[in-house]
Tab-separated table of C-alpha atoms in Angstrom:
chain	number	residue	atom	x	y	z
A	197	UNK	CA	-15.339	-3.198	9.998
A	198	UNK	CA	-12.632	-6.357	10.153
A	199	UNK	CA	-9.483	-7.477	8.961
A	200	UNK	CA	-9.190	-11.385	8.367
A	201	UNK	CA	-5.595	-11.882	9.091
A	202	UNK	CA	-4.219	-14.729	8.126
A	203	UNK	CA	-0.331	-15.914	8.606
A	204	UNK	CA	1.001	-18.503	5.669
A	205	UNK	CA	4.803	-20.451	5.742
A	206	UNK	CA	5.802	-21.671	2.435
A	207	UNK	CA	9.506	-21.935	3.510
A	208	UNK	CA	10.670	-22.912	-0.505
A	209	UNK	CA	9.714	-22.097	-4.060
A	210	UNK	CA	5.930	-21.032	-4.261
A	211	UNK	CA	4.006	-23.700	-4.545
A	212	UNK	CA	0.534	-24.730	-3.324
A	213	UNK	CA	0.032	-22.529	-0.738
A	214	UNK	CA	0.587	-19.400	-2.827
A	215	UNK	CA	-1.571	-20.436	-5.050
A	216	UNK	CA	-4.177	-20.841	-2.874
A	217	UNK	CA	-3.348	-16.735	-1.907
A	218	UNK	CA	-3.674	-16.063	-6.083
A	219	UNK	CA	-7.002	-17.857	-6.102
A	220	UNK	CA	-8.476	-16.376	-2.977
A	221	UNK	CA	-7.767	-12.981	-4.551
A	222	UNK	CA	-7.353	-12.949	-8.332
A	223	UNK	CA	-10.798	-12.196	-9.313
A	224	UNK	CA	-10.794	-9.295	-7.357
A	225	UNK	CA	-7.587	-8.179	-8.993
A	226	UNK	CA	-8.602	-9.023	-12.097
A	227	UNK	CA	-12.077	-7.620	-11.638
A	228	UNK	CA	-10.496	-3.477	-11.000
A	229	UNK	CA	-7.774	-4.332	-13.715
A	230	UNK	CA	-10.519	-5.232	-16.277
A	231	UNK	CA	-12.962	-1.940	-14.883
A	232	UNK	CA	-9.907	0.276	-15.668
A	233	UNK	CA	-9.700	-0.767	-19.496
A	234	UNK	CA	-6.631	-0.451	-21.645
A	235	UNK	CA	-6.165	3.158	-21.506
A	236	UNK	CA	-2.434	4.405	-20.885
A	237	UNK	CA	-1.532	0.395	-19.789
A	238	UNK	CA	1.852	-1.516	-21.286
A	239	UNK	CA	1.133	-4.641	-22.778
A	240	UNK	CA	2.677	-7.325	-21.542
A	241	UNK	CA	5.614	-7.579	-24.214
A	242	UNK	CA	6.529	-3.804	-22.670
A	243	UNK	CA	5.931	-5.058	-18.876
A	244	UNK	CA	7.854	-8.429	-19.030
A	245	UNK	CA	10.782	-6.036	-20.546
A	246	UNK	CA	10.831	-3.951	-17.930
A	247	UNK	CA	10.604	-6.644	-15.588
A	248	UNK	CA	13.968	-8.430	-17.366
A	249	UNK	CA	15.676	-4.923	-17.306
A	250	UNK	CA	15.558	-3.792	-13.869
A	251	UNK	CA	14.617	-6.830	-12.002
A	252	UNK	CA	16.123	-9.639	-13.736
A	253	UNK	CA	16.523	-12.336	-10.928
A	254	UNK	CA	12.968	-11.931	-10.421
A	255	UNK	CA	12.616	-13.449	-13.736
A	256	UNK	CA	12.348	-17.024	-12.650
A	257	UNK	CA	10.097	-16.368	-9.832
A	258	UNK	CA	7.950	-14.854	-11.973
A	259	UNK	CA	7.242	-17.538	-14.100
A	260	UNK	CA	6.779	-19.975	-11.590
A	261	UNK	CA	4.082	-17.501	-10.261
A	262	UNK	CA	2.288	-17.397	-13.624
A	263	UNK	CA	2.494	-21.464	-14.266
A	264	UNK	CA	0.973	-21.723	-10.727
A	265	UNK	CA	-1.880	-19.698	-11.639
A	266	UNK	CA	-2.172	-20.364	-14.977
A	267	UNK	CA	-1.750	-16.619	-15.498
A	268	UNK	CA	-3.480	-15.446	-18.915
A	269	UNK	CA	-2.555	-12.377	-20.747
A	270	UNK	CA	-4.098	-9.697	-17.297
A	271	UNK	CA	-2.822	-11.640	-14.853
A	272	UNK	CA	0.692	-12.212	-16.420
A	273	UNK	CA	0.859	-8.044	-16.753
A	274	UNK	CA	-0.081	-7.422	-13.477
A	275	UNK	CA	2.317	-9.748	-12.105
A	276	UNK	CA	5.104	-7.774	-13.713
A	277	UNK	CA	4.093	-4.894	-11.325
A	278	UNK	CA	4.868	-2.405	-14.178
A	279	UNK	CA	2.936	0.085	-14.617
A	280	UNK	CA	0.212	-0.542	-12.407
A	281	UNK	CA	-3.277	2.366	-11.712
A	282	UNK	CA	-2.722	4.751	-9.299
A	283	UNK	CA	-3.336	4.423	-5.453
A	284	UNK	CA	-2.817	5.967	-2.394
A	285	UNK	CA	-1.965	4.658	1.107
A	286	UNK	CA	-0.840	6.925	4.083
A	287	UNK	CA	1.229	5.652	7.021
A	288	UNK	CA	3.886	6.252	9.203
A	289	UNK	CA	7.330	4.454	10.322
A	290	UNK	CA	10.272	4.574	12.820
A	291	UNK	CA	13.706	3.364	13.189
A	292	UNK	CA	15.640	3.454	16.179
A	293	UNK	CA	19.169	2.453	15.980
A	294	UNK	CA	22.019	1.519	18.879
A	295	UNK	CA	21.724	-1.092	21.625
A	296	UNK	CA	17.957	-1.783	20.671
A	297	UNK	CA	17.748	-1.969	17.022
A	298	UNK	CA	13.946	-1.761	15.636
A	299	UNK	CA	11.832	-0.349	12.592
A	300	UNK	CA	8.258	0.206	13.389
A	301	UNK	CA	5.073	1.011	11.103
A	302	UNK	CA	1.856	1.566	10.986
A	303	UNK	CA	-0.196	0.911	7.911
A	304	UNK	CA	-3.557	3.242	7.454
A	305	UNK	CA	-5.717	2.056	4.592
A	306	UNK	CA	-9.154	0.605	4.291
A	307	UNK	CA	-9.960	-2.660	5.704
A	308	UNK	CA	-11.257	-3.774	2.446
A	309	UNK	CA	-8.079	-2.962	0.726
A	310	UNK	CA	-5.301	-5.266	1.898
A	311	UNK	CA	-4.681	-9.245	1.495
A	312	UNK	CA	-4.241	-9.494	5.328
A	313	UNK	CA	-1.894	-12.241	4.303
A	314	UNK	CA	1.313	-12.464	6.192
A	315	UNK	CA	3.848	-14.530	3.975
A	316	UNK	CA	7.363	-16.589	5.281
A	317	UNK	CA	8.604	-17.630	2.282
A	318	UNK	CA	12.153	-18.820	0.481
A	319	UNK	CA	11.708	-18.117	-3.434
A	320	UNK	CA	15.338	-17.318	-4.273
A	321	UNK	CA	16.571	-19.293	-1.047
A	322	UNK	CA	16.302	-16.508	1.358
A	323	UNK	CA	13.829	-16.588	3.809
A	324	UNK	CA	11.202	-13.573	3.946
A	325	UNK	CA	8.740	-12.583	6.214
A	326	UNK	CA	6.480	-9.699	4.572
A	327	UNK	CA	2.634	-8.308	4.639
A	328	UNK	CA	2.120	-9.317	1.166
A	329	UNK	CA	0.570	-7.186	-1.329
A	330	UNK	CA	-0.679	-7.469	-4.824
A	331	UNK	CA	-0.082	-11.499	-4.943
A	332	UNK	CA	3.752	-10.929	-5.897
A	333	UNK	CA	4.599	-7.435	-3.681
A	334	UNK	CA	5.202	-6.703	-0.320
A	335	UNK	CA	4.005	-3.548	1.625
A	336	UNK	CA	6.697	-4.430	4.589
A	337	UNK	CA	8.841	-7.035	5.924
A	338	UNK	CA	11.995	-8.279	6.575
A	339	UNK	CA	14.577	-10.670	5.350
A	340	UNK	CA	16.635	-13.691	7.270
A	341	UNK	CA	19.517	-11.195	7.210
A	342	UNK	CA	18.053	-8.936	9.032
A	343	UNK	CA	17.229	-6.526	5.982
A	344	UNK	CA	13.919	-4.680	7.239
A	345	UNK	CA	11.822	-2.582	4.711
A	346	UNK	CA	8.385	-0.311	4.953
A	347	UNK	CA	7.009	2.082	2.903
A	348	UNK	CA	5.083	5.441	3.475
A	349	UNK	CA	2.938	7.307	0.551
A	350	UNK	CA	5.014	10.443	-0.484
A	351	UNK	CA	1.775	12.581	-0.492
A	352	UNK	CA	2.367	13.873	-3.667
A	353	UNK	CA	-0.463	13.486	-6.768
A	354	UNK	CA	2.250	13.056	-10.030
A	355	UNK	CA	1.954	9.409	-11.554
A	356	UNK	CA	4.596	8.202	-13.454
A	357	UNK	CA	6.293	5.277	-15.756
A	358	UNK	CA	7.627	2.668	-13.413
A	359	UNK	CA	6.551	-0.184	-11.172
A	360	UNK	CA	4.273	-0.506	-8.133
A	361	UNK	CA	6.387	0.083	-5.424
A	362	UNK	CA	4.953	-3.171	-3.433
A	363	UNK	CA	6.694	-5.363	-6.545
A	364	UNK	CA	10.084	-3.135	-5.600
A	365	UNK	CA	10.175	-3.723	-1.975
A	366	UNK	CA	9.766	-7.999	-2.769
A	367	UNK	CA	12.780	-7.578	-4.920
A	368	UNK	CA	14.664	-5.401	-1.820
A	369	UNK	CA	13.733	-8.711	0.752
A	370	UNK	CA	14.339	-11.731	-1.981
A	371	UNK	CA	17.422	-10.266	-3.176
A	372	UNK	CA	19.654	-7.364	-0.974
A	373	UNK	CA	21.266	-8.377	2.552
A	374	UNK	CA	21.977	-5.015	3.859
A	375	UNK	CA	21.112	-1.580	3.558
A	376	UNK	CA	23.838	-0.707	1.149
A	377	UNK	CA	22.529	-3.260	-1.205
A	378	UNK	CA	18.832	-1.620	-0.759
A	379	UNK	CA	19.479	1.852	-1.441
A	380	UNK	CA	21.504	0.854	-4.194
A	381	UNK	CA	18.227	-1.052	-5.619
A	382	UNK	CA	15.779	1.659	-4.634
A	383	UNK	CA	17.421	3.874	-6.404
A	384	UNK	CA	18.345	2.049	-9.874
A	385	UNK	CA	14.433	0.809	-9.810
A	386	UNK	CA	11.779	3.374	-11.319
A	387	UNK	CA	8.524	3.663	-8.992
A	388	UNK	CA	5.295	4.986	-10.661
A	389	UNK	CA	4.643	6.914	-7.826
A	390	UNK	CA	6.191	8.810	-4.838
A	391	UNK	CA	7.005	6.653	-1.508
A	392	UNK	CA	9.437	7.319	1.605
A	393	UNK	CA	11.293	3.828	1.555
A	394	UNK	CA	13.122	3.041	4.963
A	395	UNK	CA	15.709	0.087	4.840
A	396	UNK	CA	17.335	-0.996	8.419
A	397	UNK	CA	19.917	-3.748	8.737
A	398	UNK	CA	20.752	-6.065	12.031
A	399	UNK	CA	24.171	-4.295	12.276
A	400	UNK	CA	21.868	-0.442	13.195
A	401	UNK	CA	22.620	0.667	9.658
A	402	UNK	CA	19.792	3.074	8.372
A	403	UNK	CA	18.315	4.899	5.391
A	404	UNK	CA	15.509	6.497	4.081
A	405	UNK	CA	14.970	7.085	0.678
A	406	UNK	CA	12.319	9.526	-1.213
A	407	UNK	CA	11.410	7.633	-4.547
A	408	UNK	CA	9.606	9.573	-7.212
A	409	UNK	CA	8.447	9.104	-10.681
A	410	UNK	CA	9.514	12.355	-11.961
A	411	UNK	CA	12.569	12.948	-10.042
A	412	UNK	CA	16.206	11.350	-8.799
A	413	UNK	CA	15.765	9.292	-5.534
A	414	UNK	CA	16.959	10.793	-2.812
A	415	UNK	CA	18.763	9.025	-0.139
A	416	UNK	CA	18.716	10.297	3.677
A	417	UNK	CA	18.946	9.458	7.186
A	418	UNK	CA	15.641	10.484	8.309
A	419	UNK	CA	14.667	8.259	11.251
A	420	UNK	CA	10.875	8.237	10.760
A	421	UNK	CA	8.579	9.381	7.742
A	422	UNK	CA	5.252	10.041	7.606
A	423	UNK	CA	3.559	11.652	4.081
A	424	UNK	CA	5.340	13.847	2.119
A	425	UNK	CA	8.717	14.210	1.101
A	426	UNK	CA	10.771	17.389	2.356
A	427	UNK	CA	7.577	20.024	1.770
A	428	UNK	CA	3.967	19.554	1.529
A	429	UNK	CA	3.224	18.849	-2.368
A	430	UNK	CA	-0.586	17.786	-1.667
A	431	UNK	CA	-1.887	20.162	1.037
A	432	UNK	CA	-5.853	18.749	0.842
A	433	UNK	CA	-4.032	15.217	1.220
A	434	UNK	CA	-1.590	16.249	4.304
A	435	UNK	CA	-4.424	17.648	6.507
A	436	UNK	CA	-6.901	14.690	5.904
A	437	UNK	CA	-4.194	12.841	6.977
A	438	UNK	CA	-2.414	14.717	9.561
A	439	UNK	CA	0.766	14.411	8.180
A	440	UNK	CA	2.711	17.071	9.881
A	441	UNK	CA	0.868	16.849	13.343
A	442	UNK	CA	2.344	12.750	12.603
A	443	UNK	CA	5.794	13.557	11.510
A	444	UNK	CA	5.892	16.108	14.486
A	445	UNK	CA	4.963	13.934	16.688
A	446	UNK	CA	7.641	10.985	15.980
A	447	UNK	CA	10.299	14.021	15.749
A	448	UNK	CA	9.298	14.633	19.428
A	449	UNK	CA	9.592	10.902	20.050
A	450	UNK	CA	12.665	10.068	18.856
A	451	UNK	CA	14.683	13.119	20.483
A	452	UNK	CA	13.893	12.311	24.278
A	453	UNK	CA	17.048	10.973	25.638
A	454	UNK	CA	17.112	7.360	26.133
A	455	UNK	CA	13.814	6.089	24.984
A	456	UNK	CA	12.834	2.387	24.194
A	457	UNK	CA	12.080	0.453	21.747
A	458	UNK	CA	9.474	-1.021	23.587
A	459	UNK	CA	7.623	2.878	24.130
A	460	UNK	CA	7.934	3.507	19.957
A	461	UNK	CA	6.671	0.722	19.572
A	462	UNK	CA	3.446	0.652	21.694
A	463	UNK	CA	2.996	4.897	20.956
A	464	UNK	CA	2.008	3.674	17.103
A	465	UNK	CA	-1.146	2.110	18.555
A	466	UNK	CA	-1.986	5.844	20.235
A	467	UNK	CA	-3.599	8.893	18.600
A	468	UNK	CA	-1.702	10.815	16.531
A	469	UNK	CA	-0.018	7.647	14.994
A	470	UNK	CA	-3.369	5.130	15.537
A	471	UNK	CA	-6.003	6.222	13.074
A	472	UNK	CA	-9.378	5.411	13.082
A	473	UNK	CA	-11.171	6.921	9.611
A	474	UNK	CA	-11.353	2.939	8.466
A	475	UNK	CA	-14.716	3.873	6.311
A	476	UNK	CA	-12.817	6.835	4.444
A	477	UNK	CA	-9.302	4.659	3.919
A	478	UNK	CA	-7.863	6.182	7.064
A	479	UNK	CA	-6.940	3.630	9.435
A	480	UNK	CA	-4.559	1.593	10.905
A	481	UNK	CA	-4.608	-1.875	9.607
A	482	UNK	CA	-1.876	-3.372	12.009
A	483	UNK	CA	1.145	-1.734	13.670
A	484	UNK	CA	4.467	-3.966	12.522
A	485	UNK	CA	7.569	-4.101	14.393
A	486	UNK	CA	10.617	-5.754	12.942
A	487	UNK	CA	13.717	-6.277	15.146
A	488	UNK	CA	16.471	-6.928	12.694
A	489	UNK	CA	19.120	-8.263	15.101
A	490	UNK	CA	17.110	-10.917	16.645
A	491	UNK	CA	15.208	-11.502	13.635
A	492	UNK	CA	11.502	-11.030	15.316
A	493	UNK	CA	8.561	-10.018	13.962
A	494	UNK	CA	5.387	-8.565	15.851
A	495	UNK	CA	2.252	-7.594	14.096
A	496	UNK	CA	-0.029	-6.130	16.616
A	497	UNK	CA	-3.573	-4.331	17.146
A	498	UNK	CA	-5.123	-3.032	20.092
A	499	UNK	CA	-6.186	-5.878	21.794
A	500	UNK	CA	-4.399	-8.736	19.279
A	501	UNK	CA	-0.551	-9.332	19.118
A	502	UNK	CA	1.519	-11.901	16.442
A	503	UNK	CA	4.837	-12.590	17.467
A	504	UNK	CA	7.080	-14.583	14.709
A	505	UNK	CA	10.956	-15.792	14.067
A	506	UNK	CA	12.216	-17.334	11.051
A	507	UNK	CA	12.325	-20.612	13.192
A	508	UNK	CA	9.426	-20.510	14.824
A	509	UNK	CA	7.007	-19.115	12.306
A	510	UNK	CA	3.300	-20.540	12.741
A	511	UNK	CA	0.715	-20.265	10.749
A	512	UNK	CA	-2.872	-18.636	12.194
A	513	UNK	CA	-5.916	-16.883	11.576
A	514	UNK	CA	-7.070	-13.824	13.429
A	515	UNK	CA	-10.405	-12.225	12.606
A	516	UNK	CA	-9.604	-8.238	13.723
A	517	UNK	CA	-12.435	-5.807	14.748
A	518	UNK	CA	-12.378	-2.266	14.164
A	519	UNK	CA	-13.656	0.548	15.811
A	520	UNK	CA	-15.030	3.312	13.779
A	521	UNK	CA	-14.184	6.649	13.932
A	522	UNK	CA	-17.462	8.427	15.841
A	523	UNK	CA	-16.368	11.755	13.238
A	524	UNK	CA	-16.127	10.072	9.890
A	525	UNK	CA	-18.833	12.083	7.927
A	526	UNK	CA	-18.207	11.026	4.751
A	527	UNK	CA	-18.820	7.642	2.699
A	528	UNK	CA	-15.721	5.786	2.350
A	529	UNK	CA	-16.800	5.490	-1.391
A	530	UNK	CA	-16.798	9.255	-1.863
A	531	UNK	CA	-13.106	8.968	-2.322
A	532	UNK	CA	-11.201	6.276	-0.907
A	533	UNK	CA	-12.158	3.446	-2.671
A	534	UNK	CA	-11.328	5.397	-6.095
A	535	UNK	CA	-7.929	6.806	-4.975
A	536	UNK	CA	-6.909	3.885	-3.512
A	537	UNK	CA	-8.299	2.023	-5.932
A	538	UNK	CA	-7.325	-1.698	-4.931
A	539	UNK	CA	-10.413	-3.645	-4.406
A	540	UNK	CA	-8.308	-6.702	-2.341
A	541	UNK	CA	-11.500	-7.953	-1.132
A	542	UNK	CA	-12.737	-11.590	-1.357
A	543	UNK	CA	-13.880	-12.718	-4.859
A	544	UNK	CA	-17.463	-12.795	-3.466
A	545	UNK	CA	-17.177	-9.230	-2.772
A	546	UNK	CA	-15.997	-8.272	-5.661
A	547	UNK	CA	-17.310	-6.742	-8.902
A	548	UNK	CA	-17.253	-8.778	-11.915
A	549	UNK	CA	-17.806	-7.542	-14.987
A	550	UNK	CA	-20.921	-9.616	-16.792
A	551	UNK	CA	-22.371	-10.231	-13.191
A	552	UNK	CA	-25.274	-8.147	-11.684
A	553	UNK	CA	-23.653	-6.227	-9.555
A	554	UNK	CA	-22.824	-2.740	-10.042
A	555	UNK	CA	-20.243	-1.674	-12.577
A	556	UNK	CA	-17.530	-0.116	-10.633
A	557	UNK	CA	-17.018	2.786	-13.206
A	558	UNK	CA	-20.356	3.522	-12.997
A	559	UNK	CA	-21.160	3.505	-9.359
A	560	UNK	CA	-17.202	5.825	-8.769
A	561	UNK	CA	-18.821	7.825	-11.627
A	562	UNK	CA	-22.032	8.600	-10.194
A	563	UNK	CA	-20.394	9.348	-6.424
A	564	UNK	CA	-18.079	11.985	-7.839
A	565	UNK	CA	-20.829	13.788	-9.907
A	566	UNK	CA	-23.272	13.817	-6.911
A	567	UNK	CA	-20.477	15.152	-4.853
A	568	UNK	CA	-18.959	17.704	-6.950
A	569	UNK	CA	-22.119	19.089	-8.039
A	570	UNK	CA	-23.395	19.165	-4.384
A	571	UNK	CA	-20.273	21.030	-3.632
A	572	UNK	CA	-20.226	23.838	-6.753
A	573	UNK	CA	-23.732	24.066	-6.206
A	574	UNK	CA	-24.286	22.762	-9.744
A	575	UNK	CA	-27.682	20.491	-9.510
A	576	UNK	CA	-29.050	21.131	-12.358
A	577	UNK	CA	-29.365	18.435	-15.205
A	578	UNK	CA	-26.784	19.930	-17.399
A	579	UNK	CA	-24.042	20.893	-15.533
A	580	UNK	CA	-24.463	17.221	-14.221
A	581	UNK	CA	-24.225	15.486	-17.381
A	582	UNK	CA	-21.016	18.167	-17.677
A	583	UNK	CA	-19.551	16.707	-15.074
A	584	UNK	CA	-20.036	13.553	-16.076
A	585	UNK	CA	-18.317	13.539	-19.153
A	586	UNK	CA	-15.158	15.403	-17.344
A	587	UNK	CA	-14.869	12.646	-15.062
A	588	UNK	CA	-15.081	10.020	-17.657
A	589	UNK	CA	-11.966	10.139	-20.304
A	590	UNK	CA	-11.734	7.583	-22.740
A	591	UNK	CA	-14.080	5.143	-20.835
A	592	UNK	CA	-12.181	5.661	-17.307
A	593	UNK	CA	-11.639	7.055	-14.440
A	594	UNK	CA	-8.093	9.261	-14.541
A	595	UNK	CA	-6.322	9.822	-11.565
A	596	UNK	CA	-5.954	13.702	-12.554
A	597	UNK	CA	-9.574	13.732	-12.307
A	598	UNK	CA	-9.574	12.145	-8.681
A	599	UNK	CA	-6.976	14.166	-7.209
A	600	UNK	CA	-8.409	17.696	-8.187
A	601	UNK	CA	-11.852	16.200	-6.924
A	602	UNK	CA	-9.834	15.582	-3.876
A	603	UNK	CA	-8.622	18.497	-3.603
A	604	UNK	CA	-12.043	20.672	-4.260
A	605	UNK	CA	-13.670	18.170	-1.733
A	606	UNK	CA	-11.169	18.887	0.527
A	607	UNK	CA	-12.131	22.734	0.422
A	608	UNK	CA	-15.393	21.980	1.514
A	609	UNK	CA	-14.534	19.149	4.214
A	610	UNK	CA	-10.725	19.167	5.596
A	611	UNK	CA	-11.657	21.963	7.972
A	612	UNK	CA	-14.188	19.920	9.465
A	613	UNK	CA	-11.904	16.486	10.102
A	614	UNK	CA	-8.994	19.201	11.962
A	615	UNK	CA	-10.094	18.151	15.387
């Protein structure tokens, strides 16, 4: 499996080069927006609202980005970021804080599910340098004040009213200068789903806060995160993932007595924090490490290493190979590509409704049903065509449906992936 990384400066307003990003990857967007229907979805009267309520300097921005891509009625939703389907990525992060000043992440998903765009950028005239997401969104980066953000799933399966949180950490980095500003943001700003947020500033200044759709955000001073958010809300999802063996680990880490930035830093491209399940959504896409006070950048890999300033940013391609996982057992599309749900591949690889190739509803549909009744042992015709419709409400896919299949597959399998 690969990663086709590619670096991008647009130091201004988005212009030509963005929308060169929208069309590389719209159709592919568009293409899982369109498969999900209009079930449960704002239209965009309800999503541009939002938008003006709780992000209102993004405003202009925003319709910039739709006049560069000629954005029709799907495409000028989704680039609200309200209210956006369910998905799930893991991860873990680190901040250490005092004479060496550095926040460090890793980012486990599938290869097939991120832009692998790396974006410097000036939209409301401060310079950002993020791993873009969702066209608009960022999943981390930092700002020319030395504002550094990442994100980590909460690991917990409630879906709520609120925005994707890749469109909340772009506002963080185009709009807050220090941490005090970014808490202050996370927590006014509704997510849709649950995310450990960590925010460190050049001055050492540090927070972590646990954003949920159902719940107050809370704010704390947790060093590193992995996935879940005080207890275990998801226990199928925490051992697939190794969340606690992960969050023990960095614990461990961070206490010994005068370590370096340099050691965090090159222990999230070891086993526990590497991760190499790339098939089943599972592995580490890049390992970024953001050194507010000197306002450096490093995305790295095993054998591959970026290194970027706001001065010196250069645009480059990297093609990035992955090793698989010798244990991974199970089709990546036996869960991960419906939980995660994001198909951010290339528009050739994408499914298009009215083409040939396979509906995606169809072909999630028919993986579940051959799964679940492989693992309750009903076969048979009926119970088949039972399970069917159970999966399928209202012409799609729910995420209730996924996560309790995730949860009876994980029954069956989690025992298995322990070692």
């Amino acid at each position: 499996m690969q990663l086709h990384f590619t670096a991008v400066s647009e130091p201004g307003l988005p212009g030509e080069k963005w929308q060169k990003l929208y069309h590389t990857h719209w159709e592919a967007y568009k293409a899982w927006l369109i498969s999900k229907g209009n079930t449960q979805v704002p239209d965009l009267k309800t999503s541009q609202a939002a938008l003006k309520k709780y992000m209102p300097e993004m405003w202009p921005t925003y319709e910039r980005l739709c006049e560069l891509a000629k954005a029709d009625e799907v495409a000028a939703r989704f680039l609200t970021g309200f209210q956006p389907p369910a998905y799930i990525s893991a991860c873990s992060n680190a901040v250490l804080s005092g004479e060496e000043i550095q926040l460090v992440r890793n980012y486990d998903y599938h290869p097939n599910l991120i832009e692998g765009t790396q974006l410097m950028s000036a939209w409301n005239g401060k310079k950002v340098i993020a791993t873009s997401d969702c066209l608009i969104g960022a999943v981390d980066g930092m700002n020319e004040d030395g504002l550094a953000i990442s994100l980590t799933f909460g690991g917990r399966k409630v879906v709520g009213e609120g925005f994707g949180i890749p469109f909340i950490l772009r506002y963080v980095l185009e709009f807050c200068s220090d941490v005090e500003e970014a808490v202050a943001a996370l927590v006014r700003i509704p997510s849709h789903m649950s995310y450990n947020v960590t925010v460190v500033d050049k001055k050492g200044a540090f927070k972590t806060v646990q954003l949920a759709p159902d719940k107050e955000a809370v704010v704390t001073d947790a060093a590193f995160t992995t996935n879940f958010q005080g207890t275990v809300d998801w226990p199928e999802n925490a051992a697939f993932n190794k969340t606690l063996e992960r969050s023990a680990f960095l614990e461990k880490m961070l206490a010994k007595k005068g370590v370096k930035a340099s050691a965090i830093a090159d222990a999230f491209l070891q086993k526990p924090l590497y991760n190499t399940k790339f098939k089943e959504g599972f592995g580490t896409l890049f390992t970024a490490v953001y050194q507010p006070a000197k306002g450096v950048v490093e995305i790295r890999w095993p054998d591959e290493k970026v290194t970027q300033t706001f001065e010196g940013f250069q645009e480059q391609y990297k093609l990035i190979q992955f090793e698989e996982s010798a244990k991974a057992s199970i089709p990546y599309t036996d869960w991960a590509s419906v939980t995660s749900e994001i198909p951010k591949n290339t528009p050739q690889e994408a499914v298009v409704p009215g083409t040939s190739k396979p509906n995606w509803q169809e072909t999630v549909t028919e993986t579940l049903v051959s799964a679940m009744a492989h693992s309750s042992n009903a076969e048979d015709n009926e119970q088949s065509q039972l399970l069917r419709k159970n999966i399928v409400h209202r012409g799609e896919i729910s995420w209730e449906i996924l996560a309790d299949y995730w949860a009876n597959l994980g029954k069956s399998y989690w025992g298995k992936w322990q070692n």
